[in-house]
Coordinates of C-alpha atoms in Angstrom, one line a residue:
M1 CA 87.8 51.3 -117.5
K2 CA 89.3 48.2 -115.9
T3 CA 86.2 46.4 -116.3
N4 CA 86.0 47.3 -120.1
Q5 CA 89.7 46.2 -120.4
N6 CA 88.8 42.8 -118.8
L7 CA 86.1 42.4 -121.1
F8 CA 88.1 43.3 -124.0
F9 CA 90.9 40.7 -123.3
A10 CA 88.2 38.1 -122.4
M11 CA 86.7 38.5 -125.9
L12 CA 90.2 38.3 -127.5
L13 CA 90.9 35.0 -125.8
F14 CA 87.4 33.7 -126.8
T15 CA 88.1 34.7 -130.4
G16 CA 91.6 32.9 -130.3
V17 CA 90.3 29.7 -129.0
L18 CA 87.5 29.8 -131.6
A19 CA 90.0 30.4 -134.4
S20 CA 92.1 27.4 -133.0
C21 CA 89.1 25.2 -132.9
N22 CA 88.1 26.1 -136.5
S23 CA 91.7 25.6 -137.9
N24 CA 91.7 22.1 -136.3
S25 CA 88.5 20.9 -137.6
T26 CA 88.1 19.4 -141.0
K27 CA 85.5 18.7 -143.6
K28 CA 85.1 15.5 -145.3
T29 CA 85.1 16.0 -149.2
D30 CA 83.7 14.1 -152.1
N31 CA 87.3 13.3 -153.3
A32 CA 88.6 12.0 -150.0
D33 CA 87.7 9.4 -147.6
S34 CA 89.2 11.3 -144.6
T35 CA 91.0 14.6 -144.0
E36 CA 92.2 13.8 -140.5
T37 CA 95.8 14.3 -140.1
T38 CA 98.0 12.5 -137.7
T39 CA 101.2 13.1 -139.3
V40 CA 104.2 12.0 -137.2
A41 CA 107.3 13.8 -136.6
A42 CA 109.9 13.7 -139.2
V43 CA 112.6 11.6 -137.4
L44 CA 114.3 8.5 -138.2
P45 CA 113.6 5.5 -136.1
D46 CA 116.0 4.4 -133.3
S47 CA 118.3 2.0 -134.9
A48 CA 118.6 0.1 -131.5
A49 CA 114.9 -0.9 -131.9
F50 CA 115.8 -2.9 -135.1
E51 CA 118.8 -4.8 -133.7
G52 CA 117.8 -8.5 -133.4
T53 CA 117.8 -11.8 -135.3
A54 CA 115.7 -13.6 -137.9
D55 CA 116.5 -17.2 -139.0
N56 CA 119.6 -16.9 -136.7
K57 CA 120.9 -14.1 -138.9
P58 CA 121.5 -10.5 -137.6
V59 CA 119.2 -7.7 -138.3
H60 CA 120.2 -3.9 -138.3
L61 CA 118.8 -0.6 -139.5
Y62 CA 121.0 1.5 -141.8
T63 CA 120.7 5.2 -142.5
L64 CA 121.5 7.1 -145.6
K65 CA 122.1 10.7 -146.1
N66 CA 122.7 12.9 -149.0
K67 CA 124.1 16.4 -149.6
S68 CA 120.5 18.0 -149.9
G69 CA 119.5 17.1 -146.4
D70 CA 117.3 14.0 -147.3
E71 CA 117.5 11.0 -145.1
A72 CA 116.4 7.3 -145.4
A73 CA 116.3 4.3 -143.0
I74 CA 116.6 0.8 -144.4
T75 CA 116.5 -2.5 -142.5
N76 CA 118.0 -5.7 -143.9
F77 CA 115.0 -7.6 -142.9
G78 CA 113.2 -7.8 -146.1
G79 CA 115.3 -5.0 -147.5
R80 CA 112.8 -2.8 -146.3
L81 CA 112.7 1.0 -146.8
V82 CA 111.6 2.2 -143.2
S83 CA 111.8 5.9 -143.5
L84 CA 112.2 8.5 -146.2
L85 CA 112.6 12.2 -145.0
V86 CA 112.2 14.8 -147.7
K87 CA 111.6 18.5 -147.6
D88 CA 108.2 20.2 -148.1
N89 CA 107.3 23.7 -149.1
K90 CA 108.1 25.1 -145.7
D91 CA 111.6 23.5 -145.9
K92 CA 110.8 21.1 -143.1
L93 CA 111.4 17.3 -143.3
V94 CA 108.5 15.1 -143.9
D95 CA 108.5 11.3 -143.6
V96 CA 106.7 10.2 -146.8
V97 CA 106.9 6.5 -146.2
L98 CA 104.7 4.3 -144.1
G99 CA 106.5 1.7 -141.6
H100 CA 107.2 0.8 -138.1
D101 CA 109.4 2.1 -135.2
S102 CA 110.9 -1.3 -134.6
L103 CA 111.5 -4.7 -135.9
K104 CA 108.9 -6.8 -134.4
P105 CA 105.7 -5.3 -136.3
Y106 CA 107.6 -6.1 -139.6
Q107 CA 107.5 -9.9 -138.4
R108 CA 103.7 -10.0 -137.9
K109 CA 101.8 -12.8 -139.8
E110 CA 99.4 -10.1 -141.0
E111 CA 102.0 -7.7 -142.2
F112 CA 101.3 -5.8 -145.5
F113 CA 104.8 -5.8 -147.1
F114 CA 105.5 -2.3 -145.7
G115 CA 108.6 -0.9 -147.7
A116 CA 109.9 -4.5 -148.6
L117 CA 112.0 -5.7 -151.4
I118 CA 109.7 -8.2 -153.4
G119 CA 110.8 -11.4 -155.1
R120 CA 111.2 -13.8 -156.7
Y121 CA 108.0 -12.7 -158.3
G122 CA 106.2 -9.4 -157.6
N123 CA 102.6 -9.3 -157.9
R124 CA 100.2 -12.4 -158.6
I125 CA 100.9 -15.7 -160.2
A126 CA 97.6 -17.6 -161.0
K127 CA 96.8 -20.6 -158.7
G128 CA 100.6 -20.4 -157.9
K129 CA 101.5 -22.4 -161.0
F130 CA 103.4 -21.9 -164.1
T131 CA 105.2 -24.0 -166.9
L132 CA 108.7 -23.4 -168.0
D133 CA 110.5 -25.5 -170.7
G134 CA 108.0 -28.2 -170.4
K135 CA 107.9 -28.5 -166.6
T136 CA 105.1 -27.3 -164.2
Y137 CA 106.2 -25.6 -161.0
Q138 CA 103.9 -25.3 -158.1
L139 CA 104.6 -22.4 -155.8
Q140 CA 103.5 -21.3 -152.2
V141 CA 99.9 -20.1 -152.4
N142 CA 99.4 -17.1 -150.0
D143 CA 96.6 -15.0 -151.7
G144 CA 93.5 -17.1 -151.8
Q145 CA 94.2 -19.5 -154.5
N146 CA 97.2 -17.3 -155.9
T147 CA 100.8 -16.6 -155.2
L148 CA 101.5 -13.1 -154.2
H149 CA 104.9 -11.5 -154.0
G150 CA 107.0 -14.6 -154.0
G151 CA 104.6 -16.6 -151.5
T152 CA 105.0 -17.2 -147.8
S153 CA 108.8 -17.3 -147.9
G154 CA 109.2 -14.3 -150.2
F155 CA 112.1 -11.9 -150.3
Y156 CA 110.1 -9.6 -147.9
K157 CA 110.8 -12.1 -145.1
Q158 CA 114.4 -12.9 -145.6
V159 CA 117.6 -11.3 -144.0
W160 CA 119.7 -9.6 -146.8
D161 CA 123.5 -9.3 -146.4
A162 CA 124.1 -5.6 -146.1
K163 CA 127.2 -3.5 -147.0
K164 CA 127.1 0.4 -146.4
T165 CA 129.5 1.5 -149.3
D166 CA 129.3 5.2 -148.4
D167 CA 126.9 7.7 -146.7
H168 CA 124.3 7.5 -149.1
T169 CA 124.6 4.0 -150.6
L170 CA 123.5 0.6 -149.5
E171 CA 124.0 -2.9 -151.1
L172 CA 122.0 -5.8 -150.3
S173 CA 122.5 -9.3 -151.4
Y174 CA 120.6 -12.5 -151.1
V175 CA 120.9 -16.0 -152.4
S176 CA 117.6 -17.7 -153.1
K177 CA 118.2 -21.5 -153.1
D178 CA 116.8 -23.9 -155.8
G179 CA 113.3 -24.7 -154.9
E180 CA 112.9 -22.0 -152.5
G181 CA 109.1 -21.0 -152.6
G182 CA 108.7 -23.6 -155.4
Y183 CA 110.9 -21.4 -158.0
P184 CA 113.5 -23.2 -159.9
G185 CA 117.1 -22.2 -159.9
K186 CA 119.5 -20.8 -157.4
L187 CA 119.1 -17.1 -157.8
T188 CA 121.8 -14.6 -156.7
V189 CA 120.3 -11.1 -156.2
K190 CA 121.9 -7.8 -155.5
V191 CA 119.8 -4.6 -154.9
T192 CA 121.4 -1.2 -154.3
Y193 CA 119.7 1.8 -152.5
A194 CA 121.2 5.1 -153.3
L195 CA 120.0 8.3 -151.9
E196 CA 121.2 10.8 -154.6
D197 CA 121.9 14.6 -154.1
D198 CA 119.1 15.5 -156.4
H199 CA 116.5 14.5 -153.9
S200 CA 116.1 11.0 -155.4
L201 CA 116.1 7.4 -154.2
K202 CA 117.7 5.0 -156.8
I203 CA 117.1 1.4 -156.6
T204 CA 119.1 -0.8 -158.8
Y205 CA 118.2 -4.6 -159.2
N206 CA 120.4 -7.3 -160.4
A207 CA 120.2 -11.2 -160.5
T208 CA 121.7 -14.2 -162.2
T209 CA 120.5 -17.9 -162.0
D210 CA 121.9 -21.4 -162.5
K211 CA 118.8 -22.8 -163.9
A212 CA 115.8 -21.2 -166.2
T213 CA 113.5 -19.4 -163.8
V214 CA 111.2 -16.3 -163.8
V215 CA 112.1 -13.2 -162.0
N216 CA 110.1 -9.9 -161.3
L217 CA 111.7 -7.7 -158.6
T218 CA 110.2 -4.3 -157.1
N219 CA 109.9 -2.5 -154.0
H220 CA 106.7 -2.3 -152.1
A221 CA 106.9 1.2 -150.4
Y222 CA 103.7 2.7 -149.2
F223 CA 103.7 6.5 -149.6
N224 CA 101.8 9.4 -148.3
L225 CA 103.1 12.8 -149.3
N226 CA 101.3 14.8 -146.7
G227 CA 103.4 12.7 -144.4
A228 CA 103.2 9.1 -142.9
G229 CA 100.2 8.9 -140.6
D230 CA 97.9 11.3 -142.5
Q231 CA 94.8 9.5 -143.1
T232 CA 94.1 9.9 -146.9
I233 CA 95.9 9.8 -150.3
T234 CA 92.7 10.5 -152.2
D235 CA 93.4 14.3 -152.1
H236 CA 96.8 13.6 -153.9
T237 CA 97.1 14.3 -157.7
L238 CA 98.3 11.6 -159.9
Q239 CA 99.7 11.2 -163.6
L240 CA 100.5 8.0 -165.2
E241 CA 102.3 7.7 -168.4
A242 CA 100.1 5.0 -169.7
D243 CA 97.4 4.6 -172.2
E244 CA 96.3 1.2 -171.4
Y245 CA 96.0 -1.0 -168.4
T246 CA 95.5 -4.9 -167.7
P247 CA 92.1 -5.6 -166.3
V248 CA 91.7 -8.4 -163.6
D249 CA 89.2 -11.0 -162.4
T250 CA 87.9 -11.2 -159.0
T251 CA 91.1 -12.6 -157.7
L252 CA 93.0 -9.8 -159.2
I253 CA 94.7 -12.0 -161.9
P254 CA 95.0 -10.2 -165.4
T255 CA 92.4 -11.4 -168.0
G256 CA 95.2 -11.3 -170.6
K257 CA 93.8 -8.3 -172.4
L258 CA 95.1 -4.7 -172.7
E259 CA 92.3 -2.1 -172.3
K260 CA 92.4 1.5 -173.2
V261 CA 92.1 3.9 -170.1
A262 CA 90.3 6.5 -172.0
G263 CA 86.7 7.1 -170.9
T264 CA 87.1 5.0 -167.8
P265 CA 88.2 5.8 -164.1
F266 CA 91.7 4.3 -165.1
D267 CA 92.6 7.4 -167.1
F268 CA 95.5 9.3 -165.4
T269 CA 96.9 10.4 -168.7
N270 CA 96.1 13.9 -167.4
A271 CA 96.9 14.6 -163.6
K272 CA 93.8 14.4 -161.5
L273 CA 92.9 13.8 -157.8
I274 CA 93.1 10.0 -156.9
G275 CA 89.7 10.4 -155.2
V276 CA 87.7 11.6 -158.3
N277 CA 86.5 8.4 -159.7
I278 CA 87.8 6.0 -157.0
N279 CA 84.2 5.1 -155.8
D280 CA 82.6 4.9 -159.2
S281 CA 80.4 2.1 -160.2
N282 CA 83.0 0.1 -162.2
T283 CA 83.6 -3.7 -162.4
Q284 CA 87.4 -3.3 -162.4
L285 CA 87.2 -1.0 -159.2
K286 CA 84.9 -3.5 -157.5
N287 CA 87.2 -6.2 -158.2
G288 CA 90.2 -4.3 -156.7
K289 CA 88.2 -2.4 -153.9
G290 CA 89.7 0.7 -155.5
Y291 CA 92.9 1.1 -157.6
D292 CA 95.1 -2.3 -157.5
H293 CA 96.0 -2.7 -161.2
N294 CA 98.8 -2.8 -163.5
W295 CA 99.2 0.1 -166.0
V296 CA 101.0 -0.7 -169.3
L297 CA 103.6 2.2 -169.7
R298 CA 104.2 3.7 -172.9
K299 CA 107.0 2.1 -174.8
G300 CA 110.5 3.4 -174.7
T301 CA 114.0 2.6 -173.9
G302 CA 116.1 3.3 -170.7
L303 CA 115.0 5.2 -167.9
R304 CA 111.8 7.1 -168.3
K305 CA 109.1 8.7 -166.4
A306 CA 106.2 6.5 -165.2
A307 CA 104.2 8.4 -162.8
T308 CA 104.0 11.8 -161.0
V309 CA 102.1 12.4 -157.7
S310 CA 101.8 15.7 -155.8
S311 CA 100.4 16.7 -152.4
Q312 CA 98.5 20.2 -152.1
K313 CA 99.2 20.1 -148.4
T314 CA 103.1 19.9 -148.4
G315 CA 103.8 20.7 -152.1
I316 CA 105.9 17.6 -152.2
V317 CA 106.0 16.1 -155.8
L318 CA 107.2 12.4 -156.4
E319 CA 108.2 11.3 -159.9
V320 CA 108.8 7.6 -160.5
L321 CA 111.1 6.7 -163.3
T322 CA 111.8 3.1 -164.5
E323 CA 113.0 0.8 -167.1
E324 CA 110.1 -1.5 -166.6
P325 CA 107.2 -2.1 -168.9
G326 CA 104.5 -1.7 -166.2
I327 CA 103.6 -0.1 -162.9
Q328 CA 101.1 -1.2 -160.3
F329 CA 99.2 1.6 -158.6
Y330 CA 97.6 0.5 -155.5
S331 CA 95.5 2.8 -153.4
G332 CA 95.8 1.3 -150.0
N333 CA 92.3 -0.3 -150.2
F334 CA 93.2 -3.3 -147.7
L335 CA 94.7 -1.2 -145.0
T336 CA 92.5 -1.0 -142.1
D337 CA 92.1 1.3 -138.8
K338 CA 93.3 -1.7 -136.9
M339 CA 96.7 -1.0 -138.2
N340 CA 97.6 1.2 -135.3
Y341 CA 101.3 0.2 -134.8
G342 CA 102.8 2.8 -137.3
K343 CA 105.8 5.1 -136.6
G344 CA 105.0 7.4 -133.8
N345 CA 101.9 5.2 -132.9
A346 CA 100.2 6.4 -136.0
T347 CA 97.2 4.4 -137.5
Y348 CA 97.5 3.3 -141.1
G349 CA 93.9 3.1 -142.2
Y350 CA 91.7 2.7 -145.3
R351 CA 93.4 4.4 -148.3
S352 CA 96.1 6.2 -146.1
A353 CA 98.8 5.3 -148.5
F354 CA 99.5 4.4 -152.2
C355 CA 102.2 2.2 -153.8
L356 CA 103.8 2.6 -157.2
E357 CA 105.4 -0.7 -157.9
T358 CA 107.5 -0.8 -161.0
Q359 CA 107.3 -4.2 -162.6
H360 CA 106.8 -6.6 -165.4
F361 CA 103.1 -7.4 -165.5
P362 CA 101.4 -9.7 -163.0
D363 CA 101.0 -13.5 -164.0
S364 CA 103.3 -13.1 -167.0
P365 CA 104.6 -16.6 -166.8
N366 CA 101.2 -17.7 -167.6
Q367 CA 100.4 -15.1 -170.3
P368 CA 102.4 -15.4 -173.4
S369 CA 101.3 -12.2 -174.8
F370 CA 102.9 -10.2 -171.9
P371 CA 106.5 -9.2 -171.7
S372 CA 108.7 -12.2 -170.7
T373 CA 109.9 -12.6 -167.1
V374 CA 112.1 -15.7 -167.9
L375 CA 115.6 -15.4 -166.7
K376 CA 118.2 -18.1 -168.1
P377 CA 121.8 -19.0 -167.1
G378 CA 124.3 -16.8 -168.7
S379 CA 121.9 -13.6 -168.8
T380 CA 121.8 -10.9 -166.1
Y381 CA 118.5 -9.5 -164.8
S382 CA 119.1 -5.7 -164.5
T383 CA 116.7 -3.0 -164.0
I384 CA 116.6 0.5 -162.3
S385 CA 113.7 2.5 -160.8
V386 CA 114.1 6.0 -159.2
Y387 CA 111.8 8.0 -156.9
R388 CA 112.6 11.6 -157.2
F389 CA 111.2 14.3 -155.2
S390 CA 110.8 18.0 -155.6
V391 CA 108.7 20.8 -154.1
K392 CA 106.0 23.1 -155.5
K393 CA 106.1 26.4 -153.6

């Protein structure tokens, strides 16, 4: 009898181990590049690891909390969103934003704009040149022959003045000198992050200038709703409120045309998995190495919905609302497995995050048919974008 009992318990132990092995194994699907999960624990980084200086200015990490239990961490170096903790379908906090545990990785030369405030001009300007009021300006070139996200001294590298007005609000200010990065005019900028009780992160942008210039501000947060450190976003469902997009050349500069998304891999008018068409044989997908394009949002006034993303793993749903005419959907095509300095030692690999950058169109200063990005003295640049979260049980 004792022998039979021992045999019985041995079989139970073997069965449990086998079940555990099966539960930890994953199968690669046609719609995902990888299903490996290395999600880091949902805790905010240690603020002490962000104490330092850049350009002789003090750098800190600021934490925001709302009454709903969400948390955010923002550093005034580049105005970067470092962490954003929201609840999943099991009522557990998940960090849905990629970033680093300390200041130093954000200062690396090969850094990918993680969570940064972008300016003066978000996205690309062809050959780093534009003409305004009869004068041609040469900008810093940092993306092949083009200027990307403001150039080598863009706002993502600057130390912003910070003021935490209450537990859920942080005001960031920066004065960009006339000629900085090649842009005309002294630009005075204020960006406010507010973690609202309705599970949304509201970003308000304001700017004024003393000379005619071009402005296009945005945020470059990298999201993974499975959790930062999960190795794919191709299993996310995406819907974009856009019937057209702006095709690009091989350097990712818009051709100037608006093309219908219907019948193309760029059709997200109905929700579909990001991975369904991402590897299709398509010239535009080849140019972007996947999705790295501007969608033309349906016209409307005020704050309106631009995008909806959801995760089947966590049930987390992200809605993006904006006053901007366009949104850049980027599927993390230039992230590599060598980026192994993420939060909690996570690796941020190929297509392990997506960006939804609310914006005016790329290269607008050189595209007269695009909505204007010119700001003149006496006028105020003002726009709001919201990242609102919910849970699908």
